[in-house]
CSV table of C-alpha atoms in Angstrom, one decimal:
chain,number,residue,atom,x,y,z
A,705,UNK,CA,69.5,102.2,112.7
A,706,UNK,CA,66.6,100.4,114.4
A,707,UNK,CA,67.7,97.0,113.0
A,708,UNK,CA,71.4,97.8,113.4
A,709,UNK,CA,72.5,94.2,113.5
A,710,UNK,CA,70.5,93.0,110.6
A,711,UNK,CA,72.6,92.3,107.5
A,712,UNK,CA,69.7,91.0,105.4
A,713,UNK,CA,69.6,90.4,102.5
A,714,UNK,CA,73.4,89.6,102.7
A,715,UNK,CA,74.5,86.2,103.9
A,716,UNK,CA,78.3,86.7,103.7
A,717,UNK,CA,81.0,89.3,103.5
A,718,UNK,CA,84.0,88.8,101.1
A,719,UNK,CA,87.3,90.5,101.8
A,720,UNK,CA,88.8,91.1,98.4
A,721,UNK,CA,92.5,92.0,98.2
A,722,UNK,CA,95.5,92.1,96.0
A,723,UNK,CA,97.5,89.2,97.4
A,724,UNK,CA,101.2,88.8,97.7
A,725,UNK,CA,104.0,86.2,97.8
A,726,UNK,CA,104.6,84.2,101.0
A,727,UNK,CA,108.1,82.9,100.2
A,728,UNK,CA,111.0,83.4,97.7
A,729,UNK,CA,109.6,80.7,95.3
A,730,UNK,CA,106.3,82.6,95.1
A,731,UNK,CA,107.7,86.0,93.9
A,732,UNK,CA,108.1,85.5,90.2
A,733,UNK,CA,104.8,83.5,89.8
A,734,UNK,CA,103.1,86.2,91.8
A,735,UNK,CA,104.5,88.9,89.5
A,736,UNK,CA,103.5,86.8,86.5
A,737,UNK,CA,99.9,86.9,87.8
A,738,UNK,CA,100.1,90.7,88.4
A,739,UNK,CA,101.4,91.4,84.9
A,740,UNK,CA,99.6,88.7,82.9
A,741,UNK,CA,98.9,89.7,79.3
A,742,UNK,CA,101.6,92.4,79.2
A,743,UNK,CA,104.4,90.2,77.8
A,744,UNK,CA,107.0,91.2,80.4
A,745,UNK,CA,110.0,88.8,80.3
A,746,UNK,CA,110.8,86.6,83.4
A,747,UNK,CA,114.2,88.2,83.8
A,748,UNK,CA,112.6,91.6,84.1
A,749,UNK,CA,110.2,90.2,86.7
A,750,UNK,CA,113.2,88.9,88.7
A,751,UNK,CA,114.6,92.4,88.8
A,752,UNK,CA,111.2,93.9,89.9
A,753,UNK,CA,111.0,91.1,92.5
A,754,UNK,CA,114.1,92.4,94.3
A,755,UNK,CA,111.8,94.5,96.4
A,756,UNK,CA,110.3,91.3,97.7
A,757,UNK,CA,113.5,89.3,97.9
A,758,UNK,CA,115.1,91.9,100.3
A,759,UNK,CA,112.2,91.0,102.7
A,760,UNK,CA,112.7,87.3,102.4
A,761,UNK,CA,110.3,87.0,99.4
A,762,UNK,CA,107.4,87.6,101.7
A,763,UNK,CA,104.8,90.4,101.2
A,764,UNK,CA,103.3,91.5,104.5
A,765,UNK,CA,99.9,92.0,102.9
A,766,UNK,CA,98.5,88.5,103.5
A,767,UNK,CA,99.3,88.5,107.2
A,768,UNK,CA,97.8,92.0,107.4
A,769,UNK,CA,94.6,90.7,105.7
A,770,UNK,CA,94.5,87.8,108.2
A,771,UNK,CA,94.8,90.4,111.0
A,772,UNK,CA,92.0,92.4,109.5
A,773,UNK,CA,89.8,89.3,109.2
A,774,UNK,CA,90.4,88.6,112.9
A,775,UNK,CA,89.5,92.2,113.7
A,776,UNK,CA,86.3,92.1,111.6
A,777,UNK,CA,85.2,88.7,113.0
A,778,UNK,CA,85.8,89.9,116.6
A,779,UNK,CA,83.9,93.2,116.0
A,780,UNK,CA,81.0,91.4,114.3
A,781,UNK,CA,80.8,88.8,117.1
A,782,UNK,CA,81.1,91.5,119.9
A,783,UNK,CA,78.2,93.4,118.4
A,784,UNK,CA,76.0,90.4,117.6
A,785,UNK,CA,76.3,90.7,113.8
A,786,UNK,CA,76.0,87.1,112.4
A,787,UNK,CA,77.6,87.4,109.1
A,788,UNK,CA,80.3,84.9,107.9
A,789,UNK,CA,83.5,86.6,106.5
A,790,UNK,CA,85.6,85.0,103.7
A,791,UNK,CA,88.7,86.1,101.9
A,792,UNK,CA,89.9,86.0,98.3
A,793,UNK,CA,92.8,87.6,96.4
A,794,UNK,CA,93.3,88.9,92.9
A,795,UNK,CA,96.8,87.6,92.4
A,796,UNK,CA,97.7,85.0,95.0
A,797,UNK,CA,96.2,82.3,97.2
A,798,UNK,CA,93.5,82.3,98.5
A,799,UNK,CA,92.4,83.1,94.9
A,800,UNK,CA,89.1,84.8,94.4
A,801,UNK,CA,87.6,82.1,92.2
A,802,UNK,CA,88.4,79.4,94.7
A,803,UNK,CA,86.9,81.4,97.5
A,804,UNK,CA,83.7,82.2,95.6
A,805,UNK,CA,83.4,78.5,94.6
A,806,UNK,CA,83.6,77.5,98.3
A,807,UNK,CA,81.1,80.2,99.3
A,808,UNK,CA,78.6,78.9,96.7
A,809,UNK,CA,79.2,75.4,98.0
A,810,UNK,CA,78.4,76.7,101.5
A,811,UNK,CA,75.1,78.0,100.3
A,812,UNK,CA,75.9,81.7,100.1
A,813,UNK,CA,73.7,83.5,97.5
A,814,UNK,CA,73.9,87.2,98.4
A,815,UNK,CA,77.5,88.4,98.9
A,816,UNK,CA,78.7,91.8,99.9
A,817,UNK,CA,82.3,92.6,98.9
A,818,UNK,CA,84.9,94.7,100.8
A,819,UNK,CA,87.8,95.7,98.6
A,820,UNK,CA,91.0,96.8,100.3
A,821,UNK,CA,91.0,100.1,98.4
A,822,UNK,CA,89.2,103.1,99.7
A,823,UNK,CA,89.2,105.3,96.6
A,824,UNK,CA,87.8,105.4,93.1
A,825,UNK,CA,90.2,104.3,90.3
A,826,UNK,CA,90.5,101.6,87.7
A,827,UNK,CA,93.0,99.5,89.7
A,828,UNK,CA,91.3,100.3,93.0
A,829,UNK,CA,87.7,99.6,92.0
A,830,UNK,CA,86.8,98.6,88.5
A,831,UNK,CA,89.6,96.0,88.1
A,832,UNK,CA,88.3,94.3,91.3
A,833,UNK,CA,84.9,94.3,89.7
A,834,UNK,CA,86.3,92.8,86.5
A,835,UNK,CA,88.0,90.1,88.6
A,836,UNK,CA,84.6,89.3,90.2
A,837,UNK,CA,83.0,89.1,86.7
A,838,UNK,CA,85.8,86.7,85.5
A,839,UNK,CA,85.3,84.5,88.6
A,840,UNK,CA,81.5,84.4,88.1
A,841,UNK,CA,82.0,83.5,84.5
A,842,UNK,CA,84.2,80.5,85.6
A,843,UNK,CA,81.6,79.4,88.1
A,844,UNK,CA,78.9,79.7,85.4
A,845,UNK,CA,80.9,77.6,83.0
A,846,UNK,CA,81.1,74.9,85.8
A,847,UNK,CA,77.3,74.9,86.0
A,848,UNK,CA,77.2,76.4,89.5
A,849,UNK,CA,74.4,78.6,90.8
A,850,UNK,CA,75.7,82.1,90.8
A,851,UNK,CA,75.4,84.4,93.8
A,852,UNK,CA,74.4,88.0,93.5
A,853,UNK,CA,77.3,90.3,94.4
A,854,UNK,CA,77.4,93.9,95.6
A,855,UNK,CA,80.4,96.0,96.6
A,856,UNK,CA,80.7,98.3,99.6
A,857,UNK,CA,81.0,101.9,98.5
A,858,UNK,CA,84.3,103.9,98.6
A,859,UNK,CA,85.0,104.5,102.3
A,860,UNK,CA,87.8,107.1,102.1
A,861,UNK,CA,85.8,109.7,104.1
A,862,UNK,CA,84.3,107.4,106.7
A,863,UNK,CA,85.2,108.5,110.2
A,864,UNK,CA,86.5,105.0,111.1
A,865,UNK,CA,89.0,105.1,108.2
A,866,UNK,CA,90.1,108.7,109.0
A,867,UNK,CA,90.5,108.7,112.7
A,868,UNK,CA,93.3,106.1,112.9
A,869,UNK,CA,95.2,108.1,110.3
A,870,UNK,CA,94.7,111.3,112.2
A,871,UNK,CA,96.1,109.7,115.3
A,872,UNK,CA,99.0,108.3,113.4
A,873,UNK,CA,100.0,111.7,112.1
A,874,UNK,CA,99.7,113.1,115.6
A,875,UNK,CA,101.9,110.3,117.0
A,876,UNK,CA,104.5,110.9,114.3
A,877,UNK,CA,104.6,114.6,115.0
A,878,UNK,CA,105.1,114.0,118.7
A,879,UNK,CA,108.0,111.6,117.8
A,880,UNK,CA,109.9,114.4,116.0
A,881,UNK,CA,112.5,116.4,117.9
A,882,UNK,CA,110.8,119.3,119.7
A,883,UNK,CA,112.8,122.0,117.9
A,884,UNK,CA,111.5,120.9,114.4
A,885,UNK,CA,108.0,119.6,115.3
A,886,UNK,CA,105.9,122.7,114.9
A,887,UNK,CA,107.4,123.5,111.5
A,888,UNK,CA,107.0,120.0,110.1
A,889,UNK,CA,105.5,119.5,106.7
A,890,UNK,CA,102.9,116.8,106.1
A,891,UNK,CA,103.3,114.8,102.9
A,892,UNK,CA,100.1,112.8,102.2
A,893,UNK,CA,101.2,109.9,99.9
A,894,UNK,CA,99.3,107.6,97.6
A,895,UNK,CA,100.0,105.3,94.7
A,896,UNK,CA,100.7,107.2,91.4
A,897,UNK,CA,98.7,106.2,88.4
A,898,UNK,CA,98.7,107.5,84.8
A,899,UNK,CA,97.1,110.9,84.5
A,900,UNK,CA,94.8,109.5,81.9
A,901,UNK,CA,93.5,106.9,84.4
A,902,UNK,CA,93.1,109.6,87.1
A,903,UNK,CA,91.2,111.9,84.8
A,904,UNK,CA,88.6,109.2,84.1
A,905,UNK,CA,88.3,107.9,87.6
A,906,UNK,CA,84.7,108.2,88.9
A,907,UNK,CA,81.9,109.4,86.7
A,908,UNK,CA,83.8,111.7,84.3
A,909,UNK,CA,81.2,114.4,84.2
A,910,UNK,CA,81.3,114.8,88.0
A,911,UNK,CA,85.0,115.6,88.5
A,912,UNK,CA,87.8,117.9,87.2
A,913,UNK,CA,91.4,117.2,86.4
A,914,UNK,CA,92.6,114.2,88.2
A,915,UNK,CA,89.1,112.8,88.5
A,916,UNK,CA,87.6,111.3,91.7
A,917,UNK,CA,91.0,109.7,92.5
A,918,UNK,CA,92.8,113.0,93.1
A,919,UNK,CA,89.7,114.8,94.5
A,920,UNK,CA,89.0,112.1,97.1
A,921,UNK,CA,92.7,112.0,98.2
A,922,UNK,CA,92.8,115.8,98.5
A,923,UNK,CA,89.6,115.6,100.7
A,924,UNK,CA,91.2,113.1,103.0
A,925,UNK,CA,94.4,115.1,103.3
A,926,UNK,CA,92.5,118.3,104.1
A,927,UNK,CA,90.4,116.5,106.7
A,928,UNK,CA,93.5,115.1,108.4
A,929,UNK,CA,95.3,118.4,108.3
A,930,UNK,CA,92.3,120.2,109.7
A,931,UNK,CA,92.0,117.7,112.5
A,932,UNK,CA,95.7,118.0,113.4
A,933,UNK,CA,95.3,121.8,113.5
A,934,UNK,CA,92.3,121.5,115.8
A,935,UNK,CA,94.1,119.2,118.2
A,936,UNK,CA,97.5,120.8,118.3
A,937,UNK,CA,96.7,124.5,117.5
A,938,UNK,CA,99.4,124.3,114.7
A,939,UNK,CA,98.5,124.7,111.0
A,940,UNK,CA,101.0,122.4,109.3
A,941,UNK,CA,101.6,122.9,105.6
A,942,UNK,CA,100.8,119.9,103.5
A,943,UNK,CA,100.8,118.4,100.0
A,944,UNK,CA,99.4,115.4,98.2
A,945,UNK,CA,102.3,113.4,96.8
A,946,UNK,CA,102.7,110.1,94.9
A,947,UNK,CA,104.8,106.9,95.0
A,948,UNK,CA,105.3,103.5,93.4
A,949,UNK,CA,105.3,104.7,89.8
A,950,UNK,CA,105.8,102.0,87.2
A,951,UNK,CA,105.4,101.7,83.4
A,952,UNK,CA,106.8,103.4,80.4
A,953,UNK,CA,108.6,106.7,81.2
A,954,UNK,CA,107.0,108.6,78.3
A,955,UNK,CA,103.5,108.1,79.8
A,956,UNK,CA,102.5,110.9,82.2
A,957,UNK,CA,101.8,109.8,85.7
A,958,UNK,CA,100.6,111.8,88.8
A,959,UNK,CA,103.4,113.8,90.4
A,960,UNK,CA,105.3,114.9,92.5
A,961,UNK,CA,107.1,111.7,93.5
A,962,UNK,CA,107.7,111.4,97.2
A,963,UNK,CA,111.5,111.4,97.0
A,964,UNK,CA,111.5,114.4,94.6
A,965,UNK,CA,109.1,116.2,97.0
A,966,UNK,CA,111.5,115.5,100.0
A,967,UNK,CA,114.3,117.2,98.0
A,968,UNK,CA,112.2,120.1,97.1
A,969,UNK,CA,110.9,120.7,100.6
A,970,UNK,CA,114.4,120.4,102.1
A,971,UNK,CA,115.7,123.0,99.6
A,972,UNK,CA,112.8,125.2,100.7
A,973,UNK,CA,114.0,125.1,104.3
A,974,UNK,CA,111.4,122.8,105.8
A,975,UNK,CA,112.8,121.5,109.1
A,976,UNK,CA,111.0,118.0,109.1
A,977,UNK,CA,108.5,115.9,107.3
A,978,UNK,CA,105.8,113.5,108.3
A,979,UNK,CA,104.8,111.1,105.5
A,980,UNK,CA,101.2,109.8,105.8
A,981,UNK,CA,100.4,107.0,103.4
A,982,UNK,CA,96.7,107.8,103.1
A,983,UNK,CA,96.2,105.9,99.9
A,984,UNK,CA,96.9,102.5,101.5
A,985,UNK,CA,94.8,100.4,103.9
A,986,UNK,CA,97.8,98.5,105.4
A,987,UNK,CA,101.6,98.6,105.6
A,988,UNK,CA,102.2,96.3,102.6
A,989,UNK,CA,105.2,96.1,100.3
A,990,UNK,CA,104.8,99.5,98.6
A,991,UNK,CA,104.7,101.2,102.0
A,992,UNK,CA,107.7,99.2,103.4
A,993,UNK,CA,109.8,99.7,100.3
A,994,UNK,CA,108.9,103.0,98.8
A,995,UNK,CA,108.5,104.8,102.1
A,996,UNK,CA,110.3,103.0,104.8
A,997,UNK,CA,113.2,102.1,102.5
A,998,UNK,CA,113.6,104.6,99.6
A,999,UNK,CA,112.0,107.7,101.1
A,1000,UNK,CA,113.7,107.1,104.5
A,1001,UNK,CA,117.1,106.8,102.7
A,1002,UNK,CA,116.4,110.0,100.8
A,1003,UNK,CA,115.5,111.9,104.0
A,1004,UNK,CA,118.7,110.6,105.7
A,1005,UNK,CA,120.8,111.6,102.7
A,1006,UNK,CA,119.3,115.1,103.0
A,1007,UNK,CA,119.6,115.3,106.8
A,1008,UNK,CA,115.9,115.9,106.9
A,1009,UNK,CA,114.1,114.5,110.0
A,1010,UNK,CA,111.3,112.3,108.8
A,1011,UNK,CA,108.6,110.1,110.3
A,1012,UNK,CA,106.1,107.8,108.6
A,1013,UNK,CA,102.7,107.5,110.1
A,1014,UNK,CA,100.7,104.3,110.3
A,1015,UNK,CA,98.0,103.0,107.9
A,1016,UNK,CA,94.7,101.9,109.4
A,1017,UNK,CA,95.5,98.2,109.2
A,1018,UNK,CA,93.4,96.2,111.6
A,1019,UNK,CA,92.5,99.1,113.8
A,1020,UNK,CA,89.3,98.3,115.7
A,1021,UNK,CA,87.8,101.6,114.5
A,1022,UNK,CA,88.3,100.5,111.0
A,1023,UNK,CA,86.7,97.2,111.7
A,1024,UNK,CA,83.8,99.1,113.3
A,1025,UNK,CA,83.6,101.3,110.2
A,1026,UNK,CA,83.2,98.2,108.0
A,1027,UNK,CA,80.4,96.9,110.2
A,1028,UNK,CA,78.7,100.3,109.8
A,1029,UNK,CA,79.1,100.2,106.0
A,1030,UNK,CA,77.7,96.6,105.9
A,1031,UNK,CA,74.7,97.6,107.8
A,1032,UNK,CA,74.3,100.8,105.8
A,1033,UNK,CA,74.3,98.9,102.5
A,1034,UNK,CA,72.0,96.2,103.9
A,1035,UNK,CA,69.5,98.9,104.9
A,1036,UNK,CA,69.7,100.5,101.4
A,1037,UNK,CA,69.0,97.1,99.8
A,1038,UNK,CA,65.9,96.7,102.1
A,1039,UNK,CA,64.6,100.0,100.9
A,1040,UNK,CA,65.1,101.8,104.2
A,1041,UNK,CA,66.1,105.4,104.7
A,1042,UNK,CA,69.8,105.7,105.6
A,1043,UNK,CA,72.1,108.6,106.7
A,1044,UNK,CA,75.6,107.4,105.6
A,1045,UNK,CA,78.7,108.4,107.5
A,1046,UNK,CA,80.8,110.6,105.3
A,1047,UNK,CA,82.9,113.5,106.6
A,1048,UNK,CA,84.0,116.5,104.5
A,1049,UNK,CA,82.3,118.0,101.5
A,1050,UNK,CA,82.1,115.2,99.0
A,1051,UNK,CA,79.5,113.2,100.7
A,1052,UNK,CA,79.0,109.4,100.5
A,1053,UNK,CA,80.1,107.7,97.3
A,1054,UNK,CA,77.7,105.8,95.0
A,1055,UNK,CA,76.7,102.3,96.1
A,1056,UNK,CA,76.5,101.0,92.5
A,1057,UNK,CA,79.2,102.0,90.0
A,1058,UNK,CA,77.6,103.8,87.0
A,1059,UNK,CA,78.3,102.9,83.4
A,1060,UNK,CA,81.7,104.2,82.2
A,1061,UNK,CA,83.0,104.7,85.7
A,1062,UNK,CA,86.8,104.2,85.8
A,1063,UNK,CA,86.9,102.7,82.3
A,1064,UNK,CA,89.5,100.2,81.2
A,1065,UNK,CA,91.7,100.6,78.1
A,1066,UNK,CA,89.9,97.6,76.6
A,1067,UNK,CA,86.3,97.2,77.8
A,1068,UNK,CA,85.7,94.1,79.9
A,1069,UNK,CA,82.7,92.9,81.9
A,1070,UNK,CA,82.6,94.1,85.5
A,1071,UNK,CA,80.3,92.8,88.3
A,1072,UNK,CA,78.6,94.9,91.0
A,1073,UNK,CA,77.8,97.9,88.7
A,1074,UNK,CA,75.0,99.2,86.7
A,1075,UNK,CA,76.5,97.5,83.6
A,1076,UNK,CA,77.1,94.2,85.3
A,1077,UNK,CA,76.2,91.1,83.3
A,1078,UNK,CA,75.5,89.4,86.6
A,1079,UNK,CA,72.9,91.7,88.1
C-alpha cells in the first residue's frame, strides 16, 4: 500500500477480549458476569470456578492481553504507525463501557475494534458486537457523543496468524520421541459450540453443515497440515476436534471431544498425538485446563505420547498481521483498492457483518454490522 502507515479515518484501536479473574475473590463475580441472565445458582458457579481456583483464582488471559498490547504498541511504533491502542473486556476489568467512555473523553471518534477471536460464530463475533451496542447505549444515555465503531474482519486465514501455529506444530513434533514422531496424529482443537449455533454461523446461505465456524477451522487445519507436510516431507493424518463443552447434555454440541478422540486414536494404534489449539488466540484457562490438564491426564492414562503446540499469543508476526489488517481496513474505508492477505480457498472474510449473520436466540442490537443502530 502506498500509504502503508496511514490509519485514517481511524483515530484509535480497541482490543476487545473476554476478560478473566485476577484473584480468588474475583472468580464467582466473574462467572456471574459471564452467565448473567441464565439463573445459575452461586453454588454451581463455585463448582465451575474450581478450574480457576486450582490456578490460584487467576486466569492468564489478562496478562496475555497485556503482552499482546505491548507487542502491538511496539510493532506500531517500530513501523511509524501512530494509532493509540486501548483495551476493554466483556466480563472483567477493564470493562468495555469504561474503556469506551475514556476513549470518548480523550477525543476518539472513529474506533477500529480487534476482537480476540479469529473465527465467525455468535460467541466469537456477534456477541462482541452486541456488547459494543450495549456500551454505546450506555454512553448515549449519559449524553456523550458516540464514536463510530468498525470491527476488523475475521483473521483466521491471515499468514501472520497461521505461521506461528505452523511453527508451533513443527516444534511439538520435533519434541516427540523419534520413534513415534513420523506417525504422529495432529488433533486441531477449538471450542465446541451447539450445532445449531455452528450451522447459523456466518451468512447462512453461504455455508453448509457446521456453518462458517466449522468451515473456517477446517481451512486452518488443512493449511497447517499442508505446511507441515511441505516442511517435513511427512503427511501427518489430522482431524478437527472440540473441547470446553458446557450446557445441558440433551443439546447437541460439536464433536468429537478431545479426550474421546485421544481414546479413539489410541485404540486405532496411533503412536503419538500433537494437539494444536487453533481456535484460541492465547493460552488462556480453557487451554490450560482442558488441554494441559485434562487432555494431558487422558494421554498419560493411555500411555499415549502427546504434545500441545502453542497459540499465537503475542508473537511479533501476529502483531504485524494486526497492523496489516488495520491498514487494510483503513484503505477500504478511504475507498482505495486493496488486496487482502488471505491464504487458502475461502478468501478474505467480510468487513461488515451482514444482517442475520451468527444470530442470537433472542434478537439484540449489535454494532459494527449492516444492521447496527449506531452506523
